[in-house]
């Protein structure tokens, strides 16, 4: 059973099959939305399947996610999402609100809501046999991808601007991700992730490097938990 039909560019609207594309729209670099196969989903699942699920995480919505079996049972990968919602009466009164709900996203395994998307990415990466997942981040998104990857032994590489907060970089390293600090902005770090993935720069080691990366040094800055590679834009 196929739960999704492909991807649609969020900018130009062009549609792609799952086999046709991996990262972003080749035409304009737009992010891709998943096109769910609602007809097939409707045929195979009922709303009760979600409502009665014993899964205490985002995976209770598995019928509606582009992943078939995320694996990682008993790990933090299966603990992302489904965070508690509070209804603090005293605070509502103080703020003059009739209703107030507070969703405690700090209960996610890496303490941010970014764990949801990262858990889905890692689940999908495992299904397609991706050796490495890579992202650019200045903070919580990188930590989430590193954390969800660590949960199931998926190798993760995070490009971060060198101005990223040291505490965030430390969190990436605690999770065992390889960190590449980029001498540039977040946008430049993002561009590098796409280029690096496309030339398979990261499949085996950081060397030898294609010429356009020859500003990439193998200088290591020792943090408490491991090496950080610095990347300079050529
Ligand atoms: Zn597009």
PDB file of C-alpha atoms and ligand atoms in Angstrom:
ATOM      1  CA  UNK A   1       0.000   0.000   0.000  1.00  0.00           C
ATOM      2  CA  UNK A   2       1.300   3.425  -0.932  1.00  0.00           C
ATOM      3  CA  UNK A   3       0.357   6.271   1.377  1.00  0.00           C
ATOM      4  CA  UNK A   4       1.755   9.085  -0.699  1.00  0.00           C
ATOM      5  CA  UNK A   5       1.891   9.914  -4.355  1.00  0.00           C
ATOM      6  CA  UNK A   6       4.923  12.169  -4.499  1.00  0.00           C
ATOM      7  CA  UNK A   7       5.957  15.717  -3.791  1.00  0.00           C
ATOM      8  CA  UNK A   8       4.762  19.181  -4.775  1.00  0.00           C
ATOM      9  CA  UNK A   9       6.935  22.289  -4.906  1.00  0.00           C
ATOM     10  CA  UNK A  10       5.693  24.902  -2.458  1.00  0.00           C
ATOM     11  CA  UNK A  11       6.723  27.694  -4.868  1.00  0.00           C
ATOM     12  CA  UNK A  12       5.895  26.678  -8.436  1.00  0.00           C
ATOM     13  CA  UNK A  13       3.439  23.883  -7.698  1.00  0.00           C
ATOM     14  CA  UNK A  14       5.157  21.337  -9.923  1.00  0.00           C
ATOM     15  CA  UNK A  15       4.628  17.731  -8.876  1.00  0.00           C
ATOM     16  CA  UNK A  16       7.250  14.997  -8.705  1.00  0.00           C
ATOM     17  CA  UNK A  17       7.106  11.254  -8.147  1.00  0.00           C
ATOM     18  CA  UNK A  18       8.858   9.845  -5.050  1.00  0.00           C
ATOM     19  CA  UNK A  19      11.617   8.367  -7.241  1.00  0.00           C
ATOM     20  CA  UNK A  20      12.126  11.523  -9.266  1.00  0.00           C
ATOM     21  CA  UNK A  21      13.459  13.790  -6.573  1.00  0.00           C
ATOM     22  CA  UNK A  22      15.043  13.806  -3.130  1.00  0.00           C
ATOM     23  CA  UNK A  23      15.725  17.276  -1.770  1.00  0.00           C
ATOM     24  CA  UNK A  24      14.191  20.450  -3.230  1.00  0.00           C
ATOM     25  CA  UNK A  25      12.553  21.583  -6.481  1.00  0.00           C
ATOM     26  CA  UNK A  26      15.275  21.563  -9.187  1.00  0.00           C
ATOM     27  CA  UNK A  27      13.529  24.462 -10.939  1.00  0.00           C
ATOM     28  CA  UNK A  28      13.486  27.027  -8.152  1.00  0.00           C
ATOM     29  CA  UNK A  29      14.864  25.385  -5.005  1.00  0.00           C
ATOM     30  CA  UNK A  30      11.421  25.434  -3.372  1.00  0.00           C
ATOM     31  CA  UNK A  31      10.675  23.133  -0.462  1.00  0.00           C
ATOM     32  CA  UNK A  32       8.588  20.091  -1.265  1.00  0.00           C
ATOM     33  CA  UNK A  33       5.263  19.172   0.304  1.00  0.00           C
ATOM     34  CA  UNK A  34       4.256  15.526   0.486  1.00  0.00           C
ATOM     35  CA  UNK A  35       1.183  14.639  -1.595  1.00  0.00           C
ATOM     36  CA  UNK A  36      -0.695  12.074   0.439  1.00  0.00           C
ATOM     37  CA  UNK A  37      -2.720   9.372  -1.323  1.00  0.00           C
ATOM     38  CA  UNK A  38      -5.975  10.083   0.460  1.00  0.00           C
ATOM     39  CA  UNK A  39      -7.965   7.565  -1.589  1.00  0.00           C
ATOM     40  CA  UNK A  40      -5.707   4.713  -0.516  1.00  0.00           C
ATOM     41  CA  UNK A  41      -5.474   5.983   3.056  1.00  0.00           C
ATOM     42  CA  UNK A  42      -9.276   6.183   3.240  1.00  0.00           C
ATOM     43  CA  UNK A  43      -9.535   2.622   1.998  1.00  0.00           C
ATOM     44  CA  UNK A  44      -7.104   1.229   4.570  1.00  0.00           C
ATOM     45  CA  UNK A  45      -7.568   3.274   7.721  1.00  0.00           C
ATOM     46  CA  UNK A  46     -10.392   4.693   9.807  1.00  0.00           C
ATOM     47  CA  UNK A  47     -10.260   7.720  12.145  1.00  0.00           C
ATOM     48  CA  UNK A  48     -10.691   5.260  15.027  1.00  0.00           C
ATOM     49  CA  UNK A  49      -7.300   3.756  14.182  1.00  0.00           C
ATOM     50  CA  UNK A  50      -5.752   7.027  15.331  1.00  0.00           C
ATOM     51  CA  UNK A  51      -8.178   7.790  18.137  1.00  0.00           C
ATOM     52  CA  UNK A  52      -7.679   4.389  19.762  1.00  0.00           C
ATOM     53  CA  UNK A  53      -3.949   4.107  19.138  1.00  0.00           C
ATOM     54  CA  UNK A  54      -1.850   3.253  22.192  1.00  0.00           C
ATOM     55  CA  UNK A  55       1.162   5.024  20.666  1.00  0.00           C
ATOM     56  CA  UNK A  56       2.045   7.954  22.979  1.00  0.00           C
ATOM     57  CA  UNK A  57       3.836   9.968  20.291  1.00  0.00           C
ATOM     58  CA  UNK A  58       3.398  11.518  16.846  1.00  0.00           C
ATOM     59  CA  UNK A  59       3.489   7.990  15.458  1.00  0.00           C
ATOM     60  CA  UNK A  60      -0.165   7.570  16.416  1.00  0.00           C
ATOM     61  CA  UNK A  61      -0.713   9.503  13.163  1.00  0.00           C
ATOM     62  CA  UNK A  62       1.291   6.960  11.162  1.00  0.00           C
ATOM     63  CA  UNK A  63      -1.602   6.385   8.696  1.00  0.00           C
ATOM     64  CA  UNK A  64      -1.162  10.016   7.616  1.00  0.00           C
ATOM     65  CA  UNK A  65       2.639  10.128   7.529  1.00  0.00           C
ATOM     66  CA  UNK A  66       4.923   9.318   4.571  1.00  0.00           C
ATOM     67  CA  UNK A  67       6.627   6.561   6.573  1.00  0.00           C
ATOM     68  CA  UNK A  68       5.557   2.933   6.806  1.00  0.00           C
ATOM     69  CA  UNK A  69       7.457   1.603   9.830  1.00  0.00           C
ATOM     70  CA  UNK A  70       9.757   4.037  11.628  1.00  0.00           C
ATOM     71  CA  UNK A  71      11.289   1.323  13.825  1.00  0.00           C
ATOM     72  CA  UNK A  72      13.191   2.532  16.880  1.00  0.00           C
ATOM     73  CA  UNK A  73      10.730   1.028  19.366  1.00  0.00           C
ATOM     74  CA  UNK A  74      11.767   1.914  22.912  1.00  0.00           C
ATOM     75  CA  UNK A  75      13.917   4.844  21.784  1.00  0.00           C
ATOM     76  CA  UNK A  76      13.336   8.626  21.831  1.00  0.00           C
ATOM     77  CA  UNK A  77      12.388   8.404  18.140  1.00  0.00           C
ATOM     78  CA  UNK A  78       9.108   6.971  19.410  1.00  0.00           C
ATOM     79  CA  UNK A  79       8.702   9.674  22.060  1.00  0.00           C
ATOM     80  CA  UNK A  80       8.483  12.802  19.876  1.00  0.00           C
ATOM     81  CA  UNK A  81       5.184  14.645  19.854  1.00  0.00           C
ATOM     82  CA  UNK A  82       1.927  13.949  21.748  1.00  0.00           C
ATOM     83  CA  UNK A  83       3.116  16.411  24.393  1.00  0.00           C
ATOM     84  CA  UNK A  84       0.751  17.359  27.234  1.00  0.00           C
ATOM     85  CA  UNK A  85      -1.672  20.274  27.078  1.00  0.00           C
ATOM     86  CA  UNK A  86      -2.353  22.202  30.259  1.00  0.00           C
ATOM     87  CA  UNK A  87      -5.272  24.440  31.062  1.00  0.00           C
ATOM     88  CA  UNK A  88      -3.887  26.657  33.837  1.00  0.00           C
ATOM     89  CA  UNK A  89      -6.860  28.376  35.424  1.00  0.00           C
ATOM     90  CA  UNK A  90      -4.895  30.875  37.513  1.00  0.00           C
ATOM     91  CA  UNK A  91      -2.855  32.062  34.535  1.00  0.00           C
ATOM     92  CA  UNK A  92      -5.980  32.354  32.387  1.00  0.00           C
ATOM     93  CA  UNK A  93      -7.528  34.532  35.089  1.00  0.00           C
ATOM     94  CA  UNK A  94      -4.404  36.697  35.348  1.00  0.00           C
ATOM     95  CA  UNK A  95      -4.414  37.245  31.596  1.00  0.00           C
ATOM     96  CA  UNK A  96      -8.156  37.847  31.485  1.00  0.00           C
ATOM     97  CA  UNK A  97      -8.799  34.903  29.182  1.00  0.00           C
ATOM     98  CA  UNK A  98     -11.811  32.629  29.293  1.00  0.00           C
ATOM     99  CA  UNK A  99      -9.866  29.710  27.873  1.00  0.00           C
ATOM    100  CA  UNK A 100      -6.123  29.149  27.887  1.00  0.00           C
ATOM    101  CA  UNK A 101      -4.227  26.084  26.811  1.00  0.00           C
ATOM    102  CA  UNK A 102      -0.488  25.641  27.056  1.00  0.00           C
ATOM    103  CA  UNK A 103       1.180  22.849  25.123  1.00  0.00           C
ATOM    104  CA  UNK A 104       4.378  21.749  26.828  1.00  0.00           C
ATOM    105  CA  UNK A 105       6.734  21.191  23.917  1.00  0.00           C
ATOM    106  CA  UNK A 106       9.715  20.922  26.281  1.00  0.00           C
ATOM    107  CA  UNK A 107       8.572  17.301  26.800  1.00  0.00           C
ATOM    108  CA  UNK A 108       9.926  16.385  23.380  1.00  0.00           C
ATOM    109  CA  UNK A 109      13.133  14.317  23.601  1.00  0.00           C
ATOM    110  CA  UNK A 110      15.414  17.214  22.622  1.00  0.00           C
ATOM    111  CA  UNK A 111      13.105  19.800  24.222  1.00  0.00           C
ATOM    112  CA  UNK A 112      11.746  21.363  21.043  1.00  0.00           C
ATOM    113  CA  UNK A 113       8.843  20.817  18.657  1.00  0.00           C
ATOM    114  CA  UNK A 114      11.361  20.276  15.857  1.00  0.00           C
ATOM    115  CA  UNK A 115      11.584  16.671  17.023  1.00  0.00           C
ATOM    116  CA  UNK A 116       8.377  15.912  15.147  1.00  0.00           C
ATOM    117  CA  UNK A 117       9.667  16.705  11.666  1.00  0.00           C
ATOM    118  CA  UNK A 118      13.081  15.264  12.464  1.00  0.00           C
ATOM    119  CA  UNK A 119      11.571  11.987  13.654  1.00  0.00           C
ATOM    120  CA  UNK A 120       9.675  11.687  10.368  1.00  0.00           C
ATOM    121  CA  UNK A 121      12.814  12.545   8.370  1.00  0.00           C
ATOM    122  CA  UNK A 122      14.870   9.936  10.203  1.00  0.00           C
ATOM    123  CA  UNK A 123      12.113   7.341   9.834  1.00  0.00           C
ATOM    124  CA  UNK A 124      11.967   8.013   6.099  1.00  0.00           C
ATOM    125  CA  UNK A 125      15.769   8.052   5.788  1.00  0.00           C
ATOM    126  CA  UNK A 126      15.931   4.595   7.338  1.00  0.00           C
ATOM    127  CA  UNK A 127      13.276   3.291   4.970  1.00  0.00           C
ATOM    128  CA  UNK A 128      15.105   4.468   1.868  1.00  0.00           C
ATOM    129  CA  UNK A 129      18.443   3.267   3.244  1.00  0.00           C
ATOM    130  CA  UNK A 130      20.045   6.715   3.461  1.00  0.00           C
ATOM    131  CA  UNK A 131      23.523   6.402   4.903  1.00  0.00           C
ATOM    132  CA  UNK A 132      23.617   9.956   6.239  1.00  0.00           C
ATOM    133  CA  UNK A 133      21.135  12.709   7.014  1.00  0.00           C
ATOM    134  CA  UNK A 134      22.332  16.291   6.730  1.00  0.00           C
ATOM    135  CA  UNK A 135      20.859  19.663   7.582  1.00  0.00           C
ATOM    136  CA  UNK A 136      21.751  23.284   8.196  1.00  0.00           C
ATOM    137  CA  UNK A 137      20.721  24.811  11.479  1.00  0.00           C
ATOM    138  CA  UNK A 138      21.551  27.456  14.002  1.00  0.00           C
ATOM    139  CA  UNK A 139      19.791  25.735  16.835  1.00  0.00           C
ATOM    140  CA  UNK A 140      16.857  23.516  17.636  1.00  0.00           C
ATOM    141  CA  UNK A 141      16.318  21.958  14.196  1.00  0.00           C
ATOM    142  CA  UNK A 142      19.882  20.650  14.094  1.00  0.00           C
ATOM    143  CA  UNK A 143      19.641  19.426  17.674  1.00  0.00           C
ATOM    144  CA  UNK A 144      16.399  17.634  16.862  1.00  0.00           C
ATOM    145  CA  UNK A 145      17.802  15.920  13.779  1.00  0.00           C
ATOM    146  CA  UNK A 146      20.951  14.953  15.688  1.00  0.00           C
ATOM    147  CA  UNK A 147      18.905  13.668  18.611  1.00  0.00           C
ATOM    148  CA  UNK A 148      16.438  11.632  16.557  1.00  0.00           C
ATOM    149  CA  UNK A 149      19.350  10.211  14.561  1.00  0.00           C
ATOM    150  CA  UNK A 150      21.235   9.285  17.722  1.00  0.00           C
ATOM    151  CA  UNK A 151      18.178   7.423  18.971  1.00  0.00           C
ATOM    152  CA  UNK A 152      18.410   4.864  16.167  1.00  0.00           C
ATOM    153  CA  UNK A 153      22.091   5.016  15.201  1.00  0.00           C
ATOM    154  CA  UNK A 154      21.550   7.076  12.038  1.00  0.00           C
ATOM    155  CA  UNK A 155      24.620   9.083  11.034  1.00  0.00           C
ATOM    156  CA  UNK A 156      23.917  12.843  11.024  1.00  0.00           C
ATOM    157  CA  UNK A 157      25.955  15.788   9.796  1.00  0.00           C
ATOM    158  CA  UNK A 158      24.930  19.319  10.726  1.00  0.00           C
ATOM    159  CA  UNK A 159      26.176  22.468   8.986  1.00  0.00           C
ATOM    160  CA  UNK A 160      25.931  25.449  11.339  1.00  0.00           C
ATOM    161  CA  UNK A 161      27.014  29.055  10.911  1.00  0.00           C
ATOM    162  CA  UNK A 162      30.077  29.657  13.061  1.00  0.00           C
ATOM    163  CA  UNK A 163      28.000  32.225  14.947  1.00  0.00           C
ATOM    164  CA  UNK A 164      25.713  29.472  16.256  1.00  0.00           C
ATOM    165  CA  UNK A 165      25.415  29.503  20.059  1.00  0.00           C
ATOM    166  CA  UNK A 166      28.132  27.282  21.587  1.00  0.00           C
ATOM    167  CA  UNK A 167      25.572  25.575  23.822  1.00  0.00           C
ATOM    168  CA  UNK A 168      23.634  24.515  20.705  1.00  0.00           C
ATOM    169  CA  UNK A 169      26.798  23.218  19.044  1.00  0.00           C
ATOM    170  CA  UNK A 170      27.577  21.280  22.220  1.00  0.00           C
ATOM    171  CA  UNK A 171      24.108  19.715  22.110  1.00  0.00           C
ATOM    172  CA  UNK A 172      24.759  18.508  18.543  1.00  0.00           C
ATOM    173  CA  UNK A 173      28.014  16.948  19.670  1.00  0.00           C
ATOM    174  CA  UNK A 174      26.441  15.303  22.702  1.00  0.00           C
ATOM    175  CA  UNK A 175      24.108  13.529  20.284  1.00  0.00           C
ATOM    176  CA  UNK A 176      27.097  12.329  18.297  1.00  0.00           C
ATOM    177  CA  UNK A 177      26.484  14.350  15.136  1.00  0.00           C
ATOM    178  CA  UNK A 178      29.360  15.542  13.008  1.00  0.00           C
ATOM    179  CA  UNK A 179      29.314  19.344  13.067  1.00  0.00           C
ATOM    180  CA  UNK A 180      30.617  21.562  10.279  1.00  0.00           C
ATOM    181  CA  UNK A 181      30.867  25.206  11.266  1.00  0.00           C
ATOM    182  CA  UNK A 182      30.432  27.429   8.222  1.00  0.00           C
ATOM    183  CA  UNK A 183      32.126  30.792   7.844  1.00  0.00           C
ATOM    184  CA  UNK A 184      28.944  32.350   6.494  1.00  0.00           C
ATOM    185  CA  UNK A 185      25.249  32.863   7.037  1.00  0.00           C
ATOM    186  CA  UNK A 186      22.556  30.288   7.640  1.00  0.00           C
ATOM    187  CA  UNK A 187      21.559  30.550   3.962  1.00  0.00           C
ATOM    188  CA  UNK A 188      25.107  29.735   2.895  1.00  0.00           C
ATOM    189  CA  UNK A 189      25.197  26.810   5.300  1.00  0.00           C
ATOM    190  CA  UNK A 190      21.907  25.588   3.806  1.00  0.00           C
ATOM    191  CA  UNK A 191      23.274  25.860   0.259  1.00  0.00           C
ATOM    192  CA  UNK A 192      26.273  23.805   1.323  1.00  0.00           C
ATOM    193  CA  UNK A 193      24.082  21.004   2.638  1.00  0.00           C
ATOM    194  CA  UNK A 194      22.346  20.687  -0.707  1.00  0.00           C
ATOM    195  CA  UNK A 195      25.584  20.839  -2.665  1.00  0.00           C
ATOM    196  CA  UNK A 196      27.325  18.420  -0.328  1.00  0.00           C
ATOM    197  CA  UNK A 197      24.479  15.919  -0.519  1.00  0.00           C
ATOM    198  CA  UNK A 198      24.296  16.181  -4.298  1.00  0.00           C
ATOM    199  CA  UNK A 199      27.994  15.536  -4.889  1.00  0.00           C
ATOM    200  CA  UNK A 200      27.974  12.821  -2.229  1.00  0.00           C
ATOM    201  CA  UNK A 201      30.755  14.680  -0.517  1.00  0.00           C
ATOM    202  CA  UNK A 202      29.736  13.195   2.762  1.00  0.00           C
ATOM    203  CA  UNK A 203      29.322   9.545   1.910  1.00  0.00           C
ATOM    204  CA  UNK A 204      32.693   8.312   3.094  1.00  0.00           C
ATOM    205  CA  UNK A 205      34.874  11.046   4.512  1.00  0.00           C
ATOM    206  CA  UNK A 206      35.498  14.752   4.268  1.00  0.00           C
ATOM    207  CA  UNK A 207      38.416  14.180   1.921  1.00  0.00           C
ATOM    208  CA  UNK A 208      39.182  14.343  -0.936  1.00  0.00           C
ATOM    209  CA  UNK A 209      37.050  17.381  -1.631  1.00  0.00           C
ATOM    210  CA  UNK A 210      35.680  18.612  -4.935  1.00  0.00           C
ATOM    211  CA  UNK A 211      37.304  21.857  -6.013  1.00  0.00           C
ATOM    212  CA  UNK A 212      34.378  24.064  -5.133  1.00  0.00           C
ATOM    213  CA  UNK A 213      34.825  23.005  -1.530  1.00  0.00           C
ATOM    214  CA  UNK A 214      38.540  23.677  -1.433  1.00  0.00           C
ATOM    215  CA  UNK A 215      37.971  26.331   1.192  1.00  0.00           C
ATOM    216  CA  UNK A 216      36.880  23.492   3.463  1.00  0.00           C
ATOM    217  CA  UNK A 217      39.593  22.882   5.986  1.00  0.00           C
ATOM    218  CA  UNK A 218      40.045  19.901   8.203  1.00  0.00           C
ATOM    219  CA  UNK A 219      40.947  22.112  11.107  1.00  0.00           C
ATOM    220  CA  UNK A 220      39.482  20.634  14.219  1.00  0.00           C
ATOM    221  CA  UNK A 221      38.285  22.637  17.137  1.00  0.00           C
ATOM    222  CA  UNK A 222      38.057  20.427  20.136  1.00  0.00           C
ATOM    223  CA  UNK A 223      34.896  20.845  22.072  1.00  0.00           C
ATOM    224  CA  UNK A 224      34.267  18.759  25.138  1.00  0.00           C
ATOM    225  CA  UNK A 225      32.704  15.946  23.186  1.00  0.00           C
ATOM    226  CA  UNK A 226      34.393  15.719  19.829  1.00  0.00           C
ATOM    227  CA  UNK A 227      35.673  17.440  16.740  1.00  0.00           C
ATOM    228  CA  UNK A 228      34.064  20.375  14.972  1.00  0.00           C
ATOM    229  CA  UNK A 229      35.082  20.946  11.377  1.00  0.00           C
ATOM    230  CA  UNK A 230      35.259  24.508  10.145  1.00  0.00           C
ATOM    231  CA  UNK A 231      34.093  25.319   6.654  1.00  0.00           C
ATOM    232  CA  UNK A 232      35.101  28.454   4.818  1.00  0.00           C
ATOM    233  CA  UNK A 233      33.303  29.581   1.708  1.00  0.00           C
ATOM    234  CA  UNK A 234      35.630  29.475  -1.297  1.00  0.00           C
TER     235      UNK A 234
HETATM  236 ZN1  LIG B   1       9.395  24.696  -7.901  1.00  0.00          ZN
END
